[in-house]
Amino acid sequence: MITLHANGANIPALGLGTWQLRGEECASIVEQALRVGYRHIDTAIMYENEEAVGEGIRASGVDRDDIFLTTKVWPTDVTPEGFDDAVAGSLERLGVEKVDLLLIHWPPKEHDETVWARLLNGAADGGQTDHIGVSNFTSRQLGAMVQASTRPLACNQVENHPYLDQSILRATCAEHGMALMAYCPIFRGEPLFSEPIIEELAKKHERTKAQIVLRWHIQHSGCGAIPKTATPERLAENKDIFDFALAVEDMRAIKTLNVRHERICDFEFSPEWDAA
Ligand SMILES: NC(=O)c1ccc[n+]([C@@H]2O[C@H](COP(=O)([O-])OP(=O)(O)OC[C@H]3O[C@@H](n4cnc5c(N)ncnc54)[C@H](OP(=O)(O)O)[C@@H]3O)[C@@H](O)[C@H]2O)c1
């Protein structure tokens, strides 16, 4: 496992995403993930699975201190009136004293970076989180947040996969010492896994297509990925990517897929994304 060192945070580069996992299924997958060696779990208040994530963590028997746990506050709660209660509720549902990383899930429409940064810093000052960061922030918004924040930001969690050119954001994160954590890292499988180049590289390296794509992520400096799976057999598959390497020409070949410039998560509340 590679660890990303991002402004004081040590983030395992490969984590488990949990969006759309709920209840017993979620608890069981989190438990099994930790048993096969995952040490990074991603959740959010919006996923409505924090209780189950907490259950899975406790059932695994893995020491809480050995797990990097991230949660996210939904933008409508990023207000002076709503933020503290939102974070307190999150910790209570998870059954933990603090999280390792607290993110603002999407850039809020209300207030500005000064207020958002103050709220995040307050949670860290109050011991509710070790590290703070954002999700779905553009380069411009990231710059403003860095300026406004007393504490350094550890991470920007954004959509990233071979169909999207995130080189501008990657450079901005690197400039600020932050990790870029990829969501939807395998584009949920298809049509990415049917791309001839992904099929060829899977054959060449005798790896699965998911492993080729996940390896591509972590071969970008400062980048990690949080693939989700509800399939126990896929947990080890998605994690076992640290014992082979893609060649420079393999990385270049995968890069050509970004002409498609396609997003899965693009909503009416999305910010004006960085240009490709
Ligand atoms: N910050 C944000 O705004 C944001 C937005 C979206 C997602 N996220 C986070 O990122 C995580 C991952 O994103 P995602 O779940 O949208 O997409 P993803 O991880 O790219 O894809 C998940 C899909 O791929 C399948 N899959 C997983 N491993 C596979 C494998 N080895 N072979 C074939 N198929 C495989 C899963 O199926 P099975 O489950 O059936 O195995 C599932 O349908 C989320 O769970 C969430 O934690 C954050």
GROMACS .gro file of N, CA, C and O and ligand atoms in nm, residues 17-19 42 47 72 105-106 135-136 157 183-189 193 210 226-231 234 237-238 265, ligand 1:
model
  168
   17GLY      N    1  -1.480   0.301  -0.118
   17GLY     CA    2  -1.593   0.392  -0.130
   17GLY      C    3  -1.718   0.321  -0.083
   17GLY      O    4  -1.730   0.199  -0.099
   18THR      N    5  -1.813   0.395  -0.024
   18THR     CA    6  -1.931   0.327   0.031
   18THR      C    7  -2.064   0.385  -0.017
   18THR      O    8  -2.169   0.351   0.037
   19TRP      N    9  -2.058   0.473  -0.116
   19TRP     CA   10  -2.184   0.530  -0.164
   19TRP      C   11  -2.273   0.418  -0.215
   19TRP      O   12  -2.225   0.330  -0.288
   42ASP      N   13  -1.423   0.552   0.305
   42ASP     CA   14  -1.484   0.681   0.269
   42ASP      C   15  -1.636   0.674   0.285
   42ASP      O   16  -1.701   0.588   0.227
   47TYR      N   17  -2.469   0.970   0.241
   47TYR     CA   18  -2.482   0.828   0.203
   47TYR      C   19  -2.576   0.751   0.296
   47TYR      O   20  -2.613   0.639   0.268
   72LYS      N   21  -1.808   1.338   0.504
   72LYS     CA   22  -1.831   1.465   0.435
   72LYS      C   23  -1.961   1.529   0.480
   72LYS      O   24  -2.061   1.460   0.498
  105HIS      N   25  -1.863   1.840   0.113
  105HIS     CA   26  -1.895   1.745   0.005
  105HIS      C   27  -1.899   1.811  -0.134
  105HIS      O   28  -1.853   1.755  -0.231
  106TRP      N   29  -1.958   1.928  -0.143
  106TRP     CA   30  -1.962   2.007  -0.268
  106TRP      C   31  -1.948   2.154  -0.229
  106TRP      O   32  -1.986   2.191  -0.118
  135SER      N   33  -1.425   1.859  -0.137
  135SER     CA   34  -1.459   1.766  -0.243
  135SER      C   35  -1.532   1.844  -0.352
  135SER      O   36  -1.613   1.931  -0.320
  136ASN      N   37  -1.501   1.814  -0.476
  136ASN     CA   38  -1.564   1.878  -0.592
  136ASN      C   39  -1.532   2.028  -0.600
  136ASN      O   40  -1.613   2.106  -0.650
  157GLN      N   41  -1.136   1.572  -0.298
  157GLN     CA   42  -1.189   1.446  -0.354
  157GLN      C   43  -1.275   1.482  -0.475
  157GLN      O   44  -1.372   1.555  -0.462
  183TYR      N   45  -1.288   0.983  -0.699
  183TYR     CA   46  -1.413   0.907  -0.689
  183TYR      C   47  -1.457   0.865  -0.829
  183TYR      O   48  -1.406   0.917  -0.928
  184CYS      N   49  -1.548   0.768  -0.833
  184CYS     CA   50  -1.582   0.700  -0.961
  184CYS      C   51  -1.454   0.658  -1.034
  184CYS      O   52  -1.443   0.678  -1.156
  185PRO      N   53  -1.355   0.601  -0.963
  185PRO     CA   54  -1.224   0.581  -1.023
  185PRO      C   55  -1.222   0.482  -1.139
  185PRO      O   56  -1.136   0.492  -1.226
  186ILE      N   57  -1.318   0.386  -1.138
  186ILE     CA   58  -1.320   0.291  -1.251
  186ILE      C   59  -1.438   0.320  -1.344
  186ILE      O   60  -1.477   0.235  -1.424
  187PHE      N   61  -1.497   0.438  -1.332
  187PHE     CA   62  -1.612   0.479  -1.415
  187PHE      C   63  -1.725   0.376  -1.402
  187PHE      O   64  -1.797   0.350  -1.497
  188ARG      N   65  -1.732   0.314  -1.287
  188ARG     CA   66  -1.832   0.210  -1.260
  188ARG      C   67  -1.824   0.095  -1.361
  188ARG      O   68  -1.924   0.029  -1.389
  189GLY      N   69  -1.708   0.075  -1.419
  189GLY     CA   70  -1.687  -0.042  -1.506
  189GLY      C   71  -1.702  -0.011  -1.654
  189GLY      O   72  -1.606   0.022  -1.723
  193PHE      N   73  -1.421  -0.052  -1.929
  193PHE     CA   74  -1.358  -0.184  -1.931
  193PHE      C   75  -1.365  -0.250  -2.070
  193PHE      O   76  -1.298  -0.351  -2.093
  210ALA      N   77  -1.002  -0.375  -1.383
  210ALA     CA   78  -1.013  -0.283  -1.268
  210ALA      C   79  -0.872  -0.255  -1.212
  210ALA      O   80  -0.840  -0.141  -1.179
  226ILE      N   81  -1.082   0.560  -0.444
  226ILE     CA   82  -1.170   0.494  -0.346
  226ILE      C   83  -1.279   0.415  -0.420
  226ILE      O   84  -1.397   0.450  -0.413
  227PRO      N   85  -1.242   0.307  -0.490
  227PRO     CA   86  -1.344   0.229  -0.560
  227PRO      C   87  -1.444   0.168  -0.461
  227PRO      O   88  -1.406   0.128  -0.352
  228LYS      N   89  -1.570   0.164  -0.505
  228LYS     CA   90  -1.674   0.100  -0.422
  228LYS      C   91  -1.701  -0.039  -0.480
  228LYS      O   92  -1.703  -0.058  -0.602
  229THR      N   93  -1.723  -0.135  -0.392
  229THR     CA   94  -1.777  -0.262  -0.438
  229THR      C   95  -1.865  -0.322  -0.329
  229THR      O   96  -1.835  -0.308  -0.210
  230ALA      N   97  -1.972  -0.386  -0.374
  230ALA     CA   98  -2.058  -0.461  -0.282
  230ALA      C   99  -2.027  -0.609  -0.295
  230ALA      O  100  -2.094  -0.692  -0.235
  231THR      N  101  -1.927  -0.643  -0.375
  231THR     CA  102  -1.894  -0.783  -0.405
  231THR      C  103  -1.768  -0.823  -0.329
  231THR      O  104  -1.659  -0.775  -0.362
  234ARG      N  105  -1.436  -0.887  -0.496
  234ARG     CA  106  -1.367  -0.775  -0.564
  234ARG      C  107  -1.284  -0.689  -0.470
  234ARG      O  108  -1.205  -0.605  -0.515
  237GLU      N  109  -0.925  -0.788  -0.510
  237GLU     CA  110  -0.886  -0.754  -0.647
  237GLU      C  111  -0.854  -0.605  -0.659
  237GLU      O  112  -0.749  -0.567  -0.713
  238ASN      N  113  -0.942  -0.522  -0.605
  238ASN     CA  114  -0.923  -0.377  -0.621
  238ASN      C  115  -0.806  -0.322  -0.540
  238ASN      O  116  -0.751  -0.218  -0.573
  265CYS      N  117  -2.076   1.235  -1.234
  265CYS     CA  118  -2.139   1.321  -1.135
  265CYS      C  119  -2.133   1.467  -1.178
  265CYS      O  120  -2.038   1.538  -1.146
  277LIG     N1  121  -1.733   1.323  -0.329
  277LIG     C1  122  -1.828   1.295  -0.414
  277LIG     O1  123  -1.905   1.381  -0.458
  277LIG     C2  124  -1.843   1.153  -0.460
  277LIG     C3  125  -1.924   1.122  -0.571
  277LIG     C4  126  -1.933   0.990  -0.611
  277LIG     C5  127  -1.866   0.891  -0.541
  277LIG     N2  128  -1.792   0.923  -0.431
  277LIG     C6  129  -1.716   0.819  -0.353
  277LIG     O2  130  -1.638   0.742  -0.444
  277LIG     C7  131  -1.672   0.605  -0.432
  277LIG     C8  132  -1.653   0.533  -0.563
  277LIG     O3  133  -1.731   0.588  -0.667
  277LIG     P1  134  -1.853   0.508  -0.734
  277LIG     O4  135  -1.905   0.407  -0.640
  277LIG     O5  136  -1.949   0.609  -0.782
  277LIG     O6  137  -1.786   0.443  -0.864
  277LIG     P2  138  -1.673   0.332  -0.890
  277LIG     O7  139  -1.601   0.299  -0.765
  277LIG     O8  140  -1.595   0.380  -1.008
  277LIG     O9  141  -1.755   0.207  -0.941
  277LIG     C9  142  -1.833   0.126  -0.857
  277LIG    C10  143  -1.903   0.024  -0.947
  277LIG    O10  144  -1.803  -0.059  -1.009
  277LIG    C11  145  -1.827  -0.196  -0.978
  277LIG     N3  146  -1.698  -0.259  -0.949
  277LIG    C12  147  -1.619  -0.240  -0.841
  277LIG     N4  148  -1.507  -0.314  -0.849
  277LIG    C13  149  -1.515  -0.383  -0.966
  277LIG    C14  150  -1.431  -0.476  -1.030
  277LIG     N5  151  -1.316  -0.515  -0.975
  277LIG     N6  152  -1.470  -0.527  -1.150
  277LIG    C15  153  -1.587  -0.488  -1.206
  277LIG     N7  154  -1.672  -0.399  -1.150
  277LIG    C16  155  -1.637  -0.348  -1.031
  277LIG    C17  156  -1.918  -0.197  -0.856
  277LIG    O11  157  -2.002  -0.309  -0.863
  277LIG     P3  158  -2.036  -0.400  -0.733
  277LIG    O12  159  -2.060  -0.307  -0.619
  277LIG    O13  160  -2.157  -0.475  -0.778
  277LIG    O14  161  -1.916  -0.488  -0.710
  277LIG    C18  162  -1.996  -0.068  -0.872
  277LIG    O15  163  -2.109  -0.088  -0.955
  277LIG    C19  164  -1.817   0.609  -0.380
  277LIG    O16  165  -1.858   0.486  -0.326
  277LIG    C20  166  -1.807   0.721  -0.280
  277LIG    O17  167  -1.747   0.674  -0.158
  277LIG    C21  168  -1.778   1.053  -0.391
   0.00000   0.00000   0.00000
